[in-house]
XYZ file of C-alpha atoms in Angstrom:
767
model
C -35.464 -7.397 -12.599
C -37.660 -4.550 -11.415
C -36.570 -0.976 -11.077
C -38.079 2.304 -9.994
C -36.834 5.554 -8.577
C -38.664 7.771 -6.154
C -37.504 10.795 -4.223
C -39.103 11.342 -0.896
C -39.621 14.028 1.666
C -37.389 15.527 4.218
C -36.970 14.610 7.871
C -36.255 17.714 9.880
C -34.030 17.636 12.918
C -35.293 19.373 15.983
C -33.645 18.979 19.382
C -32.376 15.421 19.996
C -33.441 14.014 16.608
C -31.374 12.907 13.632
C -31.244 14.907 10.425
C -30.910 13.345 6.995
C -32.654 13.596 3.664
C -34.888 10.542 3.291
C -34.506 8.930 -0.105
C -35.893 5.655 -1.386
C -33.922 4.872 -4.508
C -35.251 1.468 -5.484
C -32.742 -0.297 -7.656
C -33.213 -3.946 -8.616
C -35.980 -4.490 -6.062
C -37.617 -7.921 -6.057
C -37.715 -8.795 -2.357
C -38.028 -7.192 1.036
C -34.273 -7.593 1.515
C -33.590 -5.730 -1.740
C -35.857 -2.920 -0.539
C -34.177 -2.542 2.855
C -30.766 -2.418 1.173
C -31.896 0.284 -1.271
C -31.802 3.138 1.230
C -32.521 4.244 4.782
C -35.841 5.768 3.778
C -37.246 2.571 2.244
C -39.790 0.319 3.911
C -41.620 -2.789 2.649
C -45.307 -3.641 2.748
C -45.900 -7.365 3.335
C -49.692 -7.188 2.871
C -50.610 -9.918 0.348
C -53.189 -7.778 -1.463
C -51.120 -4.596 -1.614
C -50.033 -4.976 -5.257
C -52.410 -5.264 -8.162
C -52.268 -7.964 -10.813
C -49.368 -7.254 -13.150
C -47.897 -4.587 -10.868
C -44.219 -4.879 -10.116
C -43.117 -6.010 -6.671
C -41.076 -2.806 -6.413
C -44.386 -1.075 -5.613
C -44.180 -2.651 -2.138
C -41.021 -0.635 -1.506
C -41.422 3.029 -0.576
C -41.245 5.385 2.367
C -43.502 4.485 5.313
C -45.645 7.577 4.725
C -46.317 6.700 1.091
C -47.077 3.070 1.928
C -49.668 4.228 4.456
C -51.207 6.548 1.861
C -51.469 3.602 -0.532
C -53.369 1.600 2.080
C -50.735 -0.642 3.627
C -51.665 -1.445 7.250
C -49.069 -0.029 9.666
C -48.580 -3.498 11.178
C -47.528 -4.817 7.740
C -44.845 -2.168 7.152
C -41.330 -3.524 7.676
C -38.909 -0.717 8.455
C -35.830 -1.765 10.522
C -34.221 0.993 12.619
C -30.748 1.560 14.013
C -30.025 -0.045 17.357
C -27.461 0.828 20.041
C -26.203 -1.533 22.730
C -23.785 -0.324 25.399
C -21.561 -3.168 26.521
C -20.724 -3.017 30.229
C -17.303 -1.619 31.023
C -14.792 -3.971 32.510
C -14.211 -3.398 36.251
C -11.025 -1.561 37.160
C -8.442 -3.888 38.709
C -5.953 -2.904 41.371
C -2.906 -1.183 39.929
C -4.580 -0.291 36.658
C -4.697 3.257 35.363
C -7.857 5.329 35.931
C -10.473 5.195 33.177
C -10.738 8.400 31.143
C -13.084 7.361 28.331
C -16.705 6.160 28.494
C -18.147 3.925 27.156
C -15.383 1.452 26.389
C -17.269 -0.860 24.019
C -20.554 -0.584 22.119
C -22.542 -2.575 19.566
C -24.269 -0.770 16.663
C -26.855 -2.451 14.423
C -27.236 -0.011 11.522
C -29.359 0.326 8.420
C -27.173 1.099 5.386
C -27.193 4.824 4.708
C -28.869 5.732 8.007
C -26.463 7.640 10.298
C -26.451 7.031 14.032
C -25.037 9.421 16.635
C -23.897 8.495 20.140
C -21.989 10.359 22.837
C -18.407 9.669 23.832
C -17.261 11.092 27.193
C -13.642 11.924 28.001
C -12.433 13.106 31.400
C -8.762 13.783 32.174
C -7.800 11.754 35.218
C -5.509 12.819 38.038
C -2.309 10.808 38.311
C -2.262 9.303 34.826
C 1.314 7.926 34.331
C 3.865 9.460 31.935
C 6.655 7.757 29.973
C 9.304 10.119 28.579
C 12.064 8.961 26.242
C 14.853 11.507 25.735
C 16.354 11.191 22.253
C 19.502 13.285 21.887
C 21.635 14.374 18.948
C 25.273 13.543 19.828
C 26.897 15.277 16.875
C 29.882 17.436 17.882
C 27.898 20.685 17.959
C 25.835 19.327 20.901
C 28.874 18.959 23.179
C 27.824 21.557 25.766
C 24.237 20.255 25.829
C 25.348 16.705 26.704
C 26.984 17.895 29.902
C 23.709 19.422 31.140
C 21.623 16.395 30.118
C 23.809 14.147 32.286
C 22.333 15.880 35.338
C 18.807 15.988 33.929
C 17.252 12.740 35.250
C 16.284 13.507 38.848
C 15.138 17.067 38.070
C 12.923 15.895 35.238
C 11.412 13.038 37.259
C 10.725 15.394 40.133
C 8.819 17.860 37.938
C 6.821 15.175 36.132
C 5.883 13.460 39.401
C 4.484 16.750 40.641
C 1.997 16.599 37.774
C 1.205 12.898 37.409
C 2.558 11.128 40.461
C 4.010 8.368 38.259
C 6.723 9.044 35.678
C 9.492 7.116 33.939
C 12.351 8.325 31.739
C 14.660 6.675 29.209
C 17.501 7.752 26.950
C 18.662 7.190 23.380
C 21.048 8.988 21.045
C 21.704 9.382 17.335
C 24.057 10.987 14.813
C 23.671 9.816 11.203
C 24.301 6.970 8.774
C 27.976 5.907 8.697
C 28.302 6.335 4.937
C 29.501 9.082 2.656
C 28.385 11.852 2.248
C 26.884 11.858 5.757
C 29.964 10.641 7.684
C 33.692 10.522 6.939
C 34.315 6.840 6.135
C 38.052 6.986 6.688
C 38.740 4.145 9.142
C 40.389 6.411 11.671
C 37.589 8.998 11.376
C 34.896 6.351 11.846
C 36.522 5.309 15.116
C 37.130 8.876 16.235
C 35.110 11.492 14.303
C 35.800 14.360 16.763
C 38.258 17.105 15.772
C 39.715 17.520 19.308
C 42.101 14.602 19.908
C 42.201 15.222 23.655
C 38.440 14.960 24.109
C 36.537 11.697 24.801
C 34.793 10.684 21.582
C 32.766 7.628 20.565
C 32.702 6.076 17.067
C 30.142 7.307 14.571
C 26.728 5.570 14.681
C 23.147 5.925 13.446
C 20.917 5.335 16.506
C 21.590 3.608 19.795
C 19.163 2.807 22.609
C 20.953 3.548 25.886
C 18.435 3.254 28.730
C 14.926 1.714 28.790
C 12.213 3.637 30.632
C 12.853 3.669 34.365
C 11.801 5.473 37.538
C 15.422 5.526 38.755
C 16.833 9.008 38.168
C 20.271 7.999 39.438
C 20.459 5.222 36.858
C 19.569 7.731 34.154
C 22.387 9.956 35.387
C 24.982 7.166 35.453
C 24.065 5.733 32.042
C 24.023 9.119 30.334
C 27.326 10.026 32.031
C 28.959 7.189 30.100
C 27.942 8.761 26.789
C 30.410 10.791 24.729
C 30.041 13.118 21.815
C 30.502 11.859 18.237
C 30.413 13.526 14.814
C 29.440 13.521 11.152
C 29.985 15.590 7.976
C 26.792 17.214 6.686
C 24.508 19.427 8.817
C 21.244 17.387 8.621
C 21.113 14.492 11.087
C 19.480 11.059 11.126
C 16.673 12.253 13.402
C 13.829 10.466 11.584
C 15.701 7.146 11.673
C 15.982 7.514 15.453
C 12.340 8.564 15.935
C 11.127 5.591 13.881
C 13.110 3.075 15.947
C 12.022 4.687 19.223
C 8.385 4.385 18.092
C 8.375 0.819 16.743
C 10.670 -0.804 19.332
C 7.921 -0.824 21.965
C 9.266 -3.662 24.121
C 12.892 -2.536 23.917
C 12.071 1.028 24.940
C 9.588 -0.220 27.558
C 6.569 1.887 26.578
C 3.720 1.257 29.006
C 0.009 2.030 29.338
C 0.653 5.713 29.845
C 1.003 9.121 28.267
C 3.975 8.600 25.970
C 6.333 11.503 25.292
C 9.316 11.454 22.942
C 11.699 14.396 23.364
C 14.004 15.051 20.392
C 16.896 17.377 21.269
C 18.924 18.646 18.302
C 20.481 21.756 16.803
C 20.104 20.877 13.148
C 17.692 19.659 10.468
C 16.933 16.097 9.403
C 17.354 13.773 6.450
C 14.181 12.234 5.020
C 13.081 9.576 2.532
C 15.020 9.823 -0.729
C 18.193 11.258 0.793
C 19.552 7.715 1.079
C 20.107 7.688 -2.691
C 23.137 9.935 -2.110
C 24.792 6.896 -0.497
C 23.289 4.392 -3.002
C 20.663 3.230 -0.477
C 17.591 2.278 -2.503
C 15.632 0.049 -0.119
C 12.835 2.015 1.596
C 12.369 2.086 5.334
C 10.311 -0.952 6.477
C 8.976 0.615 9.708
C 10.067 -2.318 11.911
C 12.281 -2.564 14.971
C 15.868 -3.422 14.008
C 17.881 -3.083 17.224
C 20.865 -5.408 17.590
C 22.890 -4.892 20.766
C 20.777 -1.751 21.209
C 22.004 -0.248 17.924
C 20.027 0.315 14.720
C 21.339 -2.493 12.512
C 19.729 -1.379 9.223
C 21.120 2.166 9.335
C 23.327 1.646 6.270
C 20.853 -0.594 4.392
C 17.481 1.187 4.680
C 16.643 4.672 3.515
C 15.448 7.329 5.948
C 11.698 7.165 6.663
C 9.377 9.795 5.242
C 7.620 12.345 7.448
C 4.337 10.566 6.685
C 5.716 7.220 7.884
C 6.969 8.775 11.104
C 3.665 10.591 11.733
C 1.672 7.401 11.174
C 3.810 5.287 13.518
C 3.785 7.908 16.261
C -0.006 8.078 16.029
C -0.355 4.283 16.024
C 1.741 4.028 19.188
C 0.106 7.080 20.832
C 3.476 8.807 21.156
C 3.531 12.606 21.386
C 6.809 14.141 20.150
C 8.350 17.252 21.676
C 10.966 18.908 19.457
C 13.501 20.655 21.687
C 15.575 22.600 19.146
C 17.785 25.645 18.886
C 16.411 29.007 17.790
C 17.725 28.708 14.231
C 15.836 25.417 13.763
C 12.551 26.583 15.288
C 10.901 27.371 11.932
C 11.907 24.009 10.405
C 10.486 21.958 13.263
C 7.396 24.135 13.561
C 6.560 23.180 9.975
C 7.296 19.528 10.787
C 5.007 19.742 13.821
C 2.124 20.791 11.564
C 2.405 17.410 9.824
C 2.481 15.361 13.030
C -0.660 15.497 15.218
C -0.195 16.058 18.963
C 3.358 17.414 18.706
C 5.025 20.493 20.177
C 8.129 22.616 19.569
C 10.300 24.302 22.201
C 13.456 26.416 21.860
C 16.557 25.249 23.719
C 19.007 27.637 25.294
C 22.591 27.474 24.035
C 23.542 24.755 26.545
C 20.087 23.113 26.980
C 19.870 24.536 30.498
C 16.130 25.186 30.117
C 15.198 21.700 28.898
C 13.246 20.694 32.049
C 10.962 23.729 31.894
C 10.622 23.291 28.140
C 9.449 19.680 28.530
C 7.021 20.494 31.350
C 5.460 23.351 29.380
C 5.147 21.193 26.268
C 3.560 18.351 28.260
C 0.988 20.687 29.792
C 0.155 22.065 26.352
C -0.163 18.642 24.722
C -2.171 17.027 27.509
C -4.694 19.880 27.604
C -5.435 19.391 23.887
C -7.829 16.498 23.265
C -8.070 15.218 19.680
C -10.605 12.424 19.255
C -9.883 10.225 16.241
C -10.388 6.715 14.902
C -7.982 4.146 13.590
C -8.275 2.743 10.050
C -11.971 2.275 9.299
C -13.433 -0.827 7.665
C -14.587 -0.308 4.105
C -17.945 1.457 3.616
C -17.985 2.892 7.180
C -17.619 6.634 7.815
C -17.318 8.545 11.107
C -17.804 12.247 11.885
C -17.309 14.165 15.142
C -18.873 17.214 16.738
C -18.511 18.586 20.262
C -19.608 21.395 22.541
C -16.086 22.852 22.441
C -15.115 25.988 20.531
C -15.472 25.475 16.757
C -16.651 21.925 17.450
C -20.172 22.283 16.088
C -19.121 21.570 12.486
C -18.789 17.828 11.645
C -15.219 16.833 10.895
C -13.018 13.756 10.577
C -11.554 14.463 14.030
C -12.978 16.014 17.156
C -10.875 18.590 18.974
C -11.066 20.413 22.299
C -8.437 22.791 23.685
C -7.583 23.830 27.257
C -9.060 20.721 28.873
C -7.989 20.672 32.529
C -7.634 17.657 34.819
C -11.068 16.592 36.040
C -12.879 18.372 33.204
C -15.228 16.232 31.124
C -15.772 16.868 27.417
C -18.443 15.193 25.316
C -18.064 14.284 21.653
C -21.006 13.388 19.424
C -19.861 10.566 17.158
C -21.886 9.868 14.008
C -21.375 6.483 12.332
C -22.768 5.644 8.884
C -22.545 2.409 6.923
C -22.974 2.812 3.161
C -23.949 -0.775 2.317
C -24.507 -4.201 3.827
C -21.319 -5.647 5.317
C -20.235 -8.462 7.585
C -19.672 -7.666 11.254
C -16.778 -5.238 11.649
C -15.155 -3.287 14.458
C -12.873 -0.298 14.856
C -11.356 1.809 17.636
C -11.958 5.433 18.626
C -9.913 7.319 21.185
C -8.002 10.490 22.046
C -4.606 10.837 20.371
C -1.749 10.397 22.791
C -3.686 8.033 25.086
C -3.878 4.250 24.978
C -7.520 4.102 26.008
C -9.881 3.321 23.146
C -13.576 2.773 22.589
C -14.267 -0.386 20.587
C -17.169 0.057 18.166
C -18.718 -3.152 16.823
C -20.880 -2.669 13.732
C -23.450 -4.948 12.151
C -25.835 -4.076 9.336
C -29.577 -4.650 9.331
C -30.212 -5.902 5.815
C -32.693 -8.748 6.370
C -36.431 -8.731 6.968
C -38.103 -10.692 9.765
C -41.548 -11.597 8.409
C -42.528 -14.823 10.289
C -43.724 -16.537 7.100
C -45.000 -20.140 6.836
C -42.596 -22.238 4.818
C -45.090 -24.074 2.551
C -46.829 -23.593 -0.844
C -49.439 -20.839 -0.737
C -52.635 -20.275 -2.766
C -51.522 -16.696 -3.411
C -48.670 -18.192 -5.421
C -50.868 -20.722 -7.303
C -49.425 -23.417 -5.047
C -46.217 -23.056 -7.118
C -44.312 -21.052 -4.521
C -44.125 -19.752 -0.964
C -45.039 -16.351 0.433
C -42.014 -14.443 1.738
C -42.767 -11.031 3.238
C -45.954 -10.706 1.158
C -44.476 -11.617 -2.257
C -44.158 -14.971 -3.957
C -40.932 -16.893 -4.075
C -41.636 -19.310 -6.918
C -40.562 -22.904 -7.251
C -37.957 -23.745 -9.933
C -39.456 -23.480 -13.444
C -42.058 -20.855 -12.520
C -41.962 -17.078 -12.707
C -44.272 -14.123 -12.347
C -46.015 -12.105 -9.668
C -48.082 -15.136 -8.622
C -45.792 -17.818 -10.134
C -48.199 -17.940 -13.082
C -45.529 -18.154 -15.800
C -44.053 -21.534 -16.580
C -40.936 -21.561 -18.696
C -41.583 -23.136 -22.115
C -45.324 -22.388 -22.521
C -44.944 -19.110 -24.468
C -43.480 -18.201 -27.860
C -39.755 -17.706 -27.425
C -39.492 -14.865 -29.970
C -42.236 -12.802 -28.347
C -40.708 -13.293 -24.895
C -37.268 -12.210 -26.102
C -38.737 -9.135 -27.808
C -39.977 -7.972 -24.409
C -36.375 -7.973 -23.190
C -35.014 -5.734 -25.946
C -34.775 -1.987 -25.562
C -35.436 -0.165 -28.841
C -34.950 -3.449 -30.746
C -31.411 -3.592 -29.396
C -29.418 -6.241 -27.587
C -31.309 -8.614 -25.340
C -31.113 -7.231 -21.786
C -28.290 -4.916 -23.002
C -25.980 -7.940 -22.896
C -26.008 -7.803 -19.096
C -28.707 -10.311 -18.251
C -30.831 -13.259 -19.371
C -34.352 -13.027 -20.747
C -36.565 -15.354 -18.711
C -40.311 -15.473 -19.342
C -40.219 -12.041 -20.964
C -38.300 -10.367 -18.155
C -34.618 -9.607 -17.761
C -32.773 -11.329 -14.960
C -29.649 -9.226 -14.602
C -26.130 -10.527 -14.104
C -23.709 -9.538 -11.390
C -21.307 -6.662 -11.950
C -17.557 -6.947 -11.454
C -18.005 -5.575 -7.961
C -20.492 -8.281 -6.998
C -23.644 -6.162 -7.254
C -26.460 -6.561 -9.778
C -27.079 -4.710 -12.978
C -30.626 -3.434 -12.769
C -33.367 -1.686 -14.662
C -36.051 -3.080 -16.937
C -33.373 -3.969 -19.495
C -30.397 -4.279 -17.080
C -29.148 -0.928 -18.374
C -28.049 0.401 -14.978
C -25.265 -0.261 -12.513
C -23.845 1.668 -9.552
C -20.140 1.179 -10.215
C -19.365 3.307 -13.270
C -19.771 6.980 -12.448
C -17.401 9.859 -12.986
C -14.375 9.928 -10.692
C -12.475 12.800 -9.118
C -9.153 12.384 -7.265
C -9.466 8.686 -8.119
C -12.663 8.430 -6.071
C -16.049 7.635 -7.527
C -18.247 10.689 -7.168
C -15.262 12.251 -5.322
C -16.386 10.404 -2.175
C -19.170 12.970 -1.777
C -22.054 11.118 -3.351
C -23.474 7.810 -4.494
C -23.414 6.291 -7.933
C -26.906 5.517 -9.218
C -27.385 4.146 -12.732
C -24.178 5.710 -14.037
C -24.800 9.178 -12.572
C -23.594 10.685 -9.333
C -26.216 11.677 -6.781
C -24.343 14.165 -4.632
C -24.552 14.496 -0.888
C -25.987 17.681 0.514
C -23.579 20.549 0.017
C -21.860 19.162 -3.106
C -22.449 19.435 -6.838
C -20.815 18.687 -10.170
C -20.814 15.701 -12.499
C -18.474 13.909 -10.090
C -19.703 15.696 -6.908
C -16.291 17.343 -6.826
C -17.525 20.812 -5.995
C -18.683 22.168 -2.665
C -21.792 24.322 -3.032
C -20.354 27.703 -2.216
C -19.918 31.000 -4.003
C -17.535 32.580 -1.473
C -14.522 32.291 -3.797
C -16.498 33.986 -6.567
C -17.307 37.108 -4.561
C -15.650 40.497 -4.558
C -17.188 42.958 -2.115
C -20.098 40.551 -1.730
C -20.908 40.502 -5.467
C -20.743 37.178 -7.316
C -18.688 37.327 -10.534
C -19.421 41.057 -10.889
C -22.921 39.946 -11.960
C -21.427 38.812 -15.285
C -21.444 35.045 -14.822
C -22.322 32.243 -12.481
C -20.270 30.494 -9.819
C -19.544 26.851 -10.654
C -17.136 24.797 -8.551
C -15.991 27.959 -6.734
C -14.938 29.530 -10.040
C -16.679 32.083 -12.207
C -18.039 30.923 -15.528
C -18.170 34.274 -17.281
C -20.695 35.063 -19.989
C -20.899 37.242 -23.114
C -17.179 37.530 -23.777
C -16.124 38.388 -20.242
C -13.154 36.628 -18.769
C -10.425 37.072 -16.213
C -8.979 35.190 -13.247
C -10.923 34.155 -10.173
C -13.994 36.314 -9.619
C -13.151 39.211 -11.931
C -15.098 38.516 -15.187
C -13.751 41.577 -16.973
C -13.342 42.193 -20.710
C -9.880 42.596 -22.168
C -9.090 46.317 -22.440
C -8.773 46.479 -26.239
C -12.027 44.558 -26.730
C -13.839 46.849 -24.306
C -12.564 50.074 -25.909
C -13.230 49.053 -29.515
C -16.731 47.852 -28.754
C -17.735 51.100 -27.030
C -16.005 53.626 -29.326
C -19.074 54.129 -31.563
C -21.325 54.875 -28.591
C -18.847 57.333 -27.089
C -18.710 59.199 -30.424
C -22.480 59.527 -30.794
C -23.104 60.457 -27.138
C -20.322 63.052 -26.881
C -20.111 64.472 -30.419
C -23.348 63.440 -32.183
C -21.590 61.588 -35.012
C -20.564 58.035 -35.800
C -22.297 54.763 -36.717
C -25.006 55.204 -34.039
C -25.709 58.843 -34.877
C -29.411 58.193 -35.598
C -30.003 55.472 -32.958
C -27.764 56.593 -30.126
C -30.366 56.391 -27.345
C -31.428 52.860 -28.196
C -27.973 51.386 -28.795
C -25.979 53.211 -26.132
C -28.270 53.342 -23.109
C -25.825 51.159 -21.168
C -23.315 54.056 -21.029
C -23.410 57.084 -18.764
C -21.217 59.787 -20.290
C -19.758 62.985 -18.863
C -17.948 65.555 -21.029
C -14.985 67.101 -19.189
C -12.649 69.992 -19.969
C -9.544 68.125 -18.837
C -8.460 64.535 -18.255
C -5.570 63.925 -15.888
C -5.064 60.494 -17.389
C -6.816 58.699 -20.222
C -6.861 54.954 -20.773
C -8.808 54.945 -24.046
C -7.907 56.541 -27.408
C -10.216 55.793 -30.363
C -10.383 57.383 -33.847
C -13.822 58.678 -34.838
C -15.580 58.901 -38.192
C -13.803 62.171 -39.101
C -10.366 60.785 -38.313
C -10.021 62.621 -35.013
C -8.832 60.942 -31.847
C -11.315 60.787 -28.947
C -9.762 60.601 -25.475
C -11.808 59.142 -22.618
C -11.778 56.950 -19.514
C -14.155 54.053 -18.747
C -15.239 52.938 -15.262
C -16.863 49.498 -15.295
C -20.131 49.020 -13.395
C -21.808 45.804 -12.206
C -23.559 43.773 -14.884
C -22.993 43.425 -18.602
C -21.411 46.254 -20.661
C -22.246 49.002 -18.161
C -19.773 51.885 -17.890
C -19.402 55.473 -16.759
C -17.437 57.308 -19.498
C -15.564 60.611 -18.999
C -14.924 62.124 -22.466
C -12.468 64.941 -23.157
C -14.335 67.845 -24.767
C -11.712 68.606 -27.420
C -10.724 65.912 -29.896
C -7.248 65.604 -31.409
C -7.861 66.283 -35.127
C -4.944 66.276 -37.643
C -4.306 69.535 -39.679
C -4.126 69.657 -43.577
C -0.804 69.799 -45.501
C 1.039 73.225 -46.155
C 1.456 73.300 -49.966
C 3.709 76.390 -50.044
C 6.036 74.928 -47.501
C 6.181 71.640 -49.373
C 6.951 73.365 -52.767
C 9.448 75.786 -51.266
C 11.128 73.045 -49.370
C 11.360 70.873 -52.478
C 12.946 73.675 -54.553
C 15.385 74.526 -51.773
C 16.303 70.883 -51.454
C 16.966 70.492 -55.191
C 19.087 73.671 -55.228
C 21.022 72.581 -52.205
C 21.684 69.166 -53.687
C 22.862 70.743 -57.017
C 25.171 73.140 -55.205
C 26.547 70.296 -53.169
C 27.276 68.293 -56.338
C 29.095 71.302 -57.958
C 31.184 71.780 -54.841
C 32.147 68.117 -54.879
C 33.190 68.279 -58.591
C 35.129 71.490 -58.007
C 36.881 69.914 -55.064
C 37.901 66.843 -57.095
C 39.308 68.988 -59.957
C 41.176 71.216 -57.531
C 42.747 68.228 -55.844
C 43.863 66.812 -59.228
C 45.435 70.140 -60.374
C 47.183 70.554 -57.064
C 48.693 67.076 -57.364
C 50.038 67.861 -60.928
C 51.453 71.210 -59.845
C 53.366 69.616 -56.981
C 54.850 67.017 -59.341
C 55.908 69.796 -61.785
C 57.663 71.719 -59.034
C 59.491 68.593 -58.013
C 60.778 68.033 -61.575
C 62.061 71.628 -61.876
C 64.151 71.198 -58.773
C 65.624 68.053 -60.257
C 66.642 69.991 -63.499
C 68.633 72.539 -61.594
C 70.714 69.886 -59.934
C 71.215 67.489 -62.912
C 71.312 69.988 -65.860
C 68.713 68.137 -67.849
C 65.454 69.406 -69.043
C 62.800 67.673 -66.990
C 60.544 67.863 -69.976
C 63.053 66.068 -72.273
C 62.619 62.344 -72.890
C 65.141 60.064 -74.624
C 64.291 58.574 -78.012
C 62.812 55.175 -77.856
C 64.535 54.070 -81.238
C 68.182 54.721 -82.447
C 69.077 54.493 -86.210
C 72.805 54.305 -87.196
C 74.273 54.919 -90.736
C 76.405 51.909 -91.650
C 78.630 53.923 -93.994
C 79.478 56.460 -91.452
C 82.653 55.989 -89.545
C 83.516 58.087 -86.654
C 87.340 57.625 -87.279
C 87.495 59.609 -90.509
């Protein structure tokens, strides 16, 4: 395989011309078709004598300007361009709605990588029909509102007909899933969930479709009059369940080719996906119509839908929701509206008496906002929009125009790009909330039309045919002119030509044929390429699970970023706005990479600060402060050279100091530091007088020591004297007690009886 890379010049866009950077990145180029597929800037020279003997066929592939410089005749340069075909619009039949979008179908034949821009016109038509489905919360707290809605039909039709001339209305209601903890499952409570026993009350239910879309206001009134309030336990309702069924049950509701409005009237929040687990419901919502006898049959089996599911289905069906809610719920539904395109929020009065005006105002607001968008795009196709509306000059994934009145035409510039060769595909573009769509059919121009003669040619040694100026050899022959026949050369020498740095033959990704690598296919169906099959375009760095973050192309294992992006995975927008403070990038102490400061030389800090930690800053500058202010310290002899980054001012008084550093003499220096732009630049205010410690007072220390010893000795003597006194006092009291006892008993308290008695045996007391 042959491989080369060349970067080419720039095409500048003036008025009415396309702008893109022309690149001819020739990867695995052997034929004209390979060249055309390599990039929008590549062209092929089919002149037989354009390449020299031994020169690779990739030399035929380059930008048209370079090929001309190399001597290729302009008539031999093959360079397919984009082509646009407008398919005639179908004639409008009687009874059909007016056409608001032009054109209605186009055919694009595109070169891969070459963007094409066409204009899409939208004009709001007078009398475009409106379908409005009123979806009401029938929990007990909406009792007063139901009474007003029963008389709503004719008034609402009258107001809508003033605007469009053709309007239909329908009605549905909802409460919540009939399971704990959402609804009391006591049998009696399920049949009659209302607290007032004298009031009409219908059994608890999830969602029920009451009236399909109709022009008959009296029928709306009679059908709604038959409805009664119901009830549940917890405050959030099953609103998303009801919205999903109203969106997907197209035939049952009766949605037509019209502006579709879905009015949700409620006074409380909503359950969403995951809340079903509280009732042991684990099966996710399947986003399909499940109405049986006009009631949602999967209410107790399927979980609530997510907000994303609801938003997607509403957009698919071109339904614009209007959330008519009470004041306390306005914030909740305003946040929900941000997640659902073409939606509006209005505040109901306490009894819904203002609902007609609310709906009319919301309709006027929604219909005057035009959001041009596409449905799911085929793989490898991208679409961007610009317009002449306010803020519409910047390309975005959706085009938007506000305050578009009836009869006003707005023009969107739609740019379509195909990244690689694909089979014929189509997709739809149209304004959200409208059924009209533009069908875009896309084909890719990946083949060359060279008008060659299909027979052996002398240029190819009669061993092959000429195809677009290069030889396509017969089986068994290879080479620029089919001069190499397999088997005529030494196998070892041929294989050596296929080894890079004496490594594996063709890097293990190809076969060595006649001294050249023929590369295998990658897992994605493309070819490895390069002289030794060392390259492929499928293994580059990823970001957010997208190769090259979706902002570049993978070339030979490295991301080549689109204009305006950088980084190894093209994950960073080229901008330094987030790194600026007062217009200065990173305080001039670092560089902005991926919208974050990469600080240098020890600086750090969040966002765009790049500041040193306070203790590091103070310690590193203490020596310079000492030599500048007091002429001492480690830089005493080289102060000017080492401390020129500081501007110092000696002051008599500091109101507040943030730095306190000990100098060479042991004194404390007090100063403040004000950081300047750049590295290690400060303005330093130094207090004139340092805080130096005084020497010890020897006399005081000696005198104090002697006094302390004397005091301690005196204290010890007093303690001994006190102990002796207490002992003598205790003995004296005991003596006094014994004397009192002698006076009363007649015995000497000091006398003690003998402990031993000796008796004379010869003595007799009777003699």
